[in-house]
CSV table of N, CA and C in Angstrom, one decimal:
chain,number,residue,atom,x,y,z
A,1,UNK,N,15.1,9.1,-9.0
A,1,UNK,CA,15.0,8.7,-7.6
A,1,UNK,C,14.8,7.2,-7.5
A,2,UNK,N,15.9,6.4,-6.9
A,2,UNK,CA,15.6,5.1,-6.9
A,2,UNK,C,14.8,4.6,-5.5
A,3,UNK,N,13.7,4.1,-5.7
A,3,UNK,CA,12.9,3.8,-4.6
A,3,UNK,C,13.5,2.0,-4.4
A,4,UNK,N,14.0,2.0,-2.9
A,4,UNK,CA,14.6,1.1,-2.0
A,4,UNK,C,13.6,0.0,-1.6
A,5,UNK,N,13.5,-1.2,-2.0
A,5,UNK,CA,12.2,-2.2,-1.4
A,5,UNK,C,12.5,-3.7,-1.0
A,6,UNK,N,11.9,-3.9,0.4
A,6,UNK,CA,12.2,-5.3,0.6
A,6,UNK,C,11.2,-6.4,0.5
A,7,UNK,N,11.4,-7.3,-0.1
A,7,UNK,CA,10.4,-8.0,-0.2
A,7,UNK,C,9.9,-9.1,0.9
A,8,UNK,N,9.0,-9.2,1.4
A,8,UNK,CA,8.3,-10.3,2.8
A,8,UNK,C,7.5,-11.1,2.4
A,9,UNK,N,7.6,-12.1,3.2
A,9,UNK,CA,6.8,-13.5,2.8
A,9,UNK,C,5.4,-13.1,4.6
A,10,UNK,N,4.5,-13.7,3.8
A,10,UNK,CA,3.2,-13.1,4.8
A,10,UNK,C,2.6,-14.6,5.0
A,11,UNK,N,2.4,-15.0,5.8
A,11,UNK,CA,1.7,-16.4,5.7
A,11,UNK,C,-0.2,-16.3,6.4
A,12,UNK,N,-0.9,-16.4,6.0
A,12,UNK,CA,-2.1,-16.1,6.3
A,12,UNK,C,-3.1,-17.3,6.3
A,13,UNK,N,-4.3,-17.0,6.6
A,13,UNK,CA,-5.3,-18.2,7.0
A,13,UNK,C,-5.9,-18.0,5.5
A,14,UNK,N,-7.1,-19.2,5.2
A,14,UNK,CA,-7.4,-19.1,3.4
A,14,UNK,C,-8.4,-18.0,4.3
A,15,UNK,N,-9.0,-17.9,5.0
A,15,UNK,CA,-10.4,-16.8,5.4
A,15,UNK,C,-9.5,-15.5,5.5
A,16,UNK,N,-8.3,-15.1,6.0
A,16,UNK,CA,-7.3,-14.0,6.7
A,16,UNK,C,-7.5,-13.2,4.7
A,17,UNK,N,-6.8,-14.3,3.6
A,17,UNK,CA,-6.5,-13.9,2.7
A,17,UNK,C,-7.7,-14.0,1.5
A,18,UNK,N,-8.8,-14.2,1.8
A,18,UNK,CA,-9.9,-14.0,1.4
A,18,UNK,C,-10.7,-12.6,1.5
A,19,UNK,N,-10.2,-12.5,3.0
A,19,UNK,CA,-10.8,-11.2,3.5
A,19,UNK,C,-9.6,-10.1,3.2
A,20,UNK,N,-8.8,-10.1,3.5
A,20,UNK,CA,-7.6,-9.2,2.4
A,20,UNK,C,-7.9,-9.0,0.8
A,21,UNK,N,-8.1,-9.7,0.3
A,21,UNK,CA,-8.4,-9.8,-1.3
A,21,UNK,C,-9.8,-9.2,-1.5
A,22,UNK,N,-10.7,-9.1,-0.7
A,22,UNK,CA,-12.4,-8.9,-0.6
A,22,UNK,C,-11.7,-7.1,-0.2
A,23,UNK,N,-11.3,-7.0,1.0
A,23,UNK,CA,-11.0,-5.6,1.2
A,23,UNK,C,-10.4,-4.7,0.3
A,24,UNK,N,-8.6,-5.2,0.1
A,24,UNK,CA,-8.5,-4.5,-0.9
A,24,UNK,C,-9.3,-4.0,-2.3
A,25,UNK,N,-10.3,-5.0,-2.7
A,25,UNK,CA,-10.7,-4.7,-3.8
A,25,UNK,C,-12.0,-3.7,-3.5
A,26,UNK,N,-12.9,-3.6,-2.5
A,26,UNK,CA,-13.6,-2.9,-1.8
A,26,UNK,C,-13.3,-1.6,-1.6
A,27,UNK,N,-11.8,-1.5,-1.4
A,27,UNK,CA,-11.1,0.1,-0.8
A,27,UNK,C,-10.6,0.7,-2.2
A,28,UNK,N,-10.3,-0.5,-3.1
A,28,UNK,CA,-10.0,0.7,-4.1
A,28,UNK,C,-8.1,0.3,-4.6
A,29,UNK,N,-8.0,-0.5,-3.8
A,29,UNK,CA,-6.4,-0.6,-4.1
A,29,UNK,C,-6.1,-1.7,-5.4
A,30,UNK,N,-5.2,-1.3,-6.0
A,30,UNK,CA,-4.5,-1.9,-7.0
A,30,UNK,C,-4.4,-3.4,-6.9
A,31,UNK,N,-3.8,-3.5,-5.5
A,31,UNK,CA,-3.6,-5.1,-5.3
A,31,UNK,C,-3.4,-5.3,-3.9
A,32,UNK,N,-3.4,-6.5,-3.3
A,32,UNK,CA,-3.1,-6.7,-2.4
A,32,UNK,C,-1.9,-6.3,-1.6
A,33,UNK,N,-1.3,-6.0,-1.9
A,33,UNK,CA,0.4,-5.8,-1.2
A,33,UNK,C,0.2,-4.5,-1.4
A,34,UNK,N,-0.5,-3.4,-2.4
A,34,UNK,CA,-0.5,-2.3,-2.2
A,34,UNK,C,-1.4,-1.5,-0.6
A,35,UNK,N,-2.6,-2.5,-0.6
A,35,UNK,CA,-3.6,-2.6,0.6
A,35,UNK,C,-2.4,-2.9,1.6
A,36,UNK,N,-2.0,-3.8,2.0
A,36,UNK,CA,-0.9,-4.2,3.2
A,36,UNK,C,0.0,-2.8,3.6
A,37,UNK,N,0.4,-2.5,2.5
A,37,UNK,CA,1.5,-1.4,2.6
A,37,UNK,C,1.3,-0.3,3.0
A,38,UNK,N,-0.4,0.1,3.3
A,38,UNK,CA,-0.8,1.2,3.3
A,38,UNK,C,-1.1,0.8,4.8
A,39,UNK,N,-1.8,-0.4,5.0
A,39,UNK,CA,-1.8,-0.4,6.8
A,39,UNK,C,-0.7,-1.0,7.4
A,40,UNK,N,0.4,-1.1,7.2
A,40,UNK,CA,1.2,-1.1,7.9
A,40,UNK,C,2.5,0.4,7.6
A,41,UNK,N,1.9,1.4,7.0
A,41,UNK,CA,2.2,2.5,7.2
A,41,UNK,C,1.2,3.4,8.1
A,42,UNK,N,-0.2,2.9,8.0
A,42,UNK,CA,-1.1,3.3,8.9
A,42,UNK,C,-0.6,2.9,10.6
A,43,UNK,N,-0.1,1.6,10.8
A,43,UNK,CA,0.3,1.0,12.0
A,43,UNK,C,1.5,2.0,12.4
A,44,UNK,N,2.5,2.7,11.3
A,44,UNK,CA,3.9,2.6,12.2
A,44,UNK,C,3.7,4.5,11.8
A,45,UNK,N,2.3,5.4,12.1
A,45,UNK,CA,2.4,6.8,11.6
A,45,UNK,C,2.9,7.5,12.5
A,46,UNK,N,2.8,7.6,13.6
A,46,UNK,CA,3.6,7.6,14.8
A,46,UNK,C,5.0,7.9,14.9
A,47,UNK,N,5.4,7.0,13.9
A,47,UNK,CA,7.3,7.1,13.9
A,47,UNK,C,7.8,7.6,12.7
A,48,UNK,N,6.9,8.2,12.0
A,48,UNK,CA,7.5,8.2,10.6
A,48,UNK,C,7.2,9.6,10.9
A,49,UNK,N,8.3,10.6,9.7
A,49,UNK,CA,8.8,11.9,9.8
A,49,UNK,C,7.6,12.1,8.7
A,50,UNK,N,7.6,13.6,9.5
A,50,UNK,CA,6.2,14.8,8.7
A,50,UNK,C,6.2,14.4,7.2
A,51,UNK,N,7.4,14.6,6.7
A,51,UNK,CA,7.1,14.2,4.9
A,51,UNK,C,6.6,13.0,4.6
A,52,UNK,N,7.3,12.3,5.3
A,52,UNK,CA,6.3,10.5,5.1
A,52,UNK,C,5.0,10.8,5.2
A,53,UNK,N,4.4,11.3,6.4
A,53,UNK,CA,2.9,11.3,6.6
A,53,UNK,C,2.2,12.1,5.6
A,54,UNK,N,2.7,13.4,5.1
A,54,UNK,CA,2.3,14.2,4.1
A,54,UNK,C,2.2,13.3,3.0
A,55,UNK,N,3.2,12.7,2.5
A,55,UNK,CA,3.2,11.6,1.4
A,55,UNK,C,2.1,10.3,1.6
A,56,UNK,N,1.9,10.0,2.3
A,56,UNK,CA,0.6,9.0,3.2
A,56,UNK,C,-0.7,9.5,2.9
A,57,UNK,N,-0.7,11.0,3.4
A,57,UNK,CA,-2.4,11.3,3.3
A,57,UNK,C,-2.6,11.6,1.4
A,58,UNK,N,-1.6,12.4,0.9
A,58,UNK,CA,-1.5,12.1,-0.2
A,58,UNK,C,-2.1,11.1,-0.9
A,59,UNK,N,-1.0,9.7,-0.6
A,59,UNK,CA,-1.4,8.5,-1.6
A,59,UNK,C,-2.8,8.3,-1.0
A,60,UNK,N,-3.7,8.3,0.1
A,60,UNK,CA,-4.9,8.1,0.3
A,60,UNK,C,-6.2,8.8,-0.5
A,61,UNK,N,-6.0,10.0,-1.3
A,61,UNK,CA,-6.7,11.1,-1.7
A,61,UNK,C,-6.3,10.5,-3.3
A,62,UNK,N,-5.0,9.9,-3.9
A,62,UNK,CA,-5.4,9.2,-4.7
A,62,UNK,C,-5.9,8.1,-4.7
A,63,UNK,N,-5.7,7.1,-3.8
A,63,UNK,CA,-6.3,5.8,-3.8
A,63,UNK,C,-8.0,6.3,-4.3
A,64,UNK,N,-8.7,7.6,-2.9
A,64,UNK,CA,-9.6,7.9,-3.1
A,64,UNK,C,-10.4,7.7,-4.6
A,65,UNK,N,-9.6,8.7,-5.2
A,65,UNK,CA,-9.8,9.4,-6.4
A,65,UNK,C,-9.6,8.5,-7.6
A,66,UNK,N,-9.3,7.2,-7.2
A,66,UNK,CA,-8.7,5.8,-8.3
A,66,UNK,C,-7.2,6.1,-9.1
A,67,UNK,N,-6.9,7.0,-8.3
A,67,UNK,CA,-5.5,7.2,-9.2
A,67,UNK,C,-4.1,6.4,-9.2
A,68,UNK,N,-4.3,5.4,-8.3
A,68,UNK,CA,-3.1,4.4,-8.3
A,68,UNK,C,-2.0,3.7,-9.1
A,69,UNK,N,-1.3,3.4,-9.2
A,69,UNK,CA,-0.8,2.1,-9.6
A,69,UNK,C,0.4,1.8,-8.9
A,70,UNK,N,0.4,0.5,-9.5
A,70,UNK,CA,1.2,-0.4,-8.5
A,70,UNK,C,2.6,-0.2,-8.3
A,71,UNK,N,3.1,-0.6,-7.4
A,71,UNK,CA,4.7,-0.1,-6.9
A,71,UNK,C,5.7,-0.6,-8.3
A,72,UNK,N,5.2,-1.7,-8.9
A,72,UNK,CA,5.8,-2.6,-9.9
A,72,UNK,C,6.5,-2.2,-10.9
A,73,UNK,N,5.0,-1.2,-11.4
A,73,UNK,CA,4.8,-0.5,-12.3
A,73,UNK,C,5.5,0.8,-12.7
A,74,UNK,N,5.5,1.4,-11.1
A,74,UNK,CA,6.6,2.7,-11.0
A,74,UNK,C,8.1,2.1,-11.2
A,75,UNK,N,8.4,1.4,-10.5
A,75,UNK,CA,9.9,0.9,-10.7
A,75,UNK,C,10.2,0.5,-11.9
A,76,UNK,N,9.7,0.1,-12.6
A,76,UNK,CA,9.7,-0.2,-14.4
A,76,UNK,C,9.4,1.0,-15.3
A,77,UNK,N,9.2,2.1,-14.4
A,77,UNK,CA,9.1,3.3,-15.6
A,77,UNK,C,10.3,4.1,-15.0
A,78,UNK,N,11.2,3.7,-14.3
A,78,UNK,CA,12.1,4.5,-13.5
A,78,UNK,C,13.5,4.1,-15.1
């Protein structure tokens, strides 16, 4: 399965990206852009089809559980 990805440029305040980097590491996420990715799947749950969301609460129950890794990571074992 080839997973499809676009890459974005984020421009943030040094406090915006302080507090991103403090959170993510707080919640548990791998990295920063893994944290982003999860709330801006959290922002758009609404429009996204049942299997997305199933796949959503999922990855949360790992994040939970420390079982992560990064998107990078997957695509280099593909």
């Amino acid at each position: 399965m080839t997973i499809r990805v676009e890459t974005i440029s984020l421009k943030l305040t040094k406090e915006q990206a302080k507090l991103l980097a403090a959170a993510s590491k707080e919640q548990g996420f791998p990295s920063k852009s893994e944290f982003v990715r999860y709330a801006i799947a959290r922002a758009l749950e609404d429009r996204l089809s049942v299997k997305t969301i199933e796949d959503i609460f999922e990855s949360r129950r790992q994040i939970r559980a420390g079982k992560t890794v990064p998107l990078e990571r997957l695509m280099k074992e593909e």
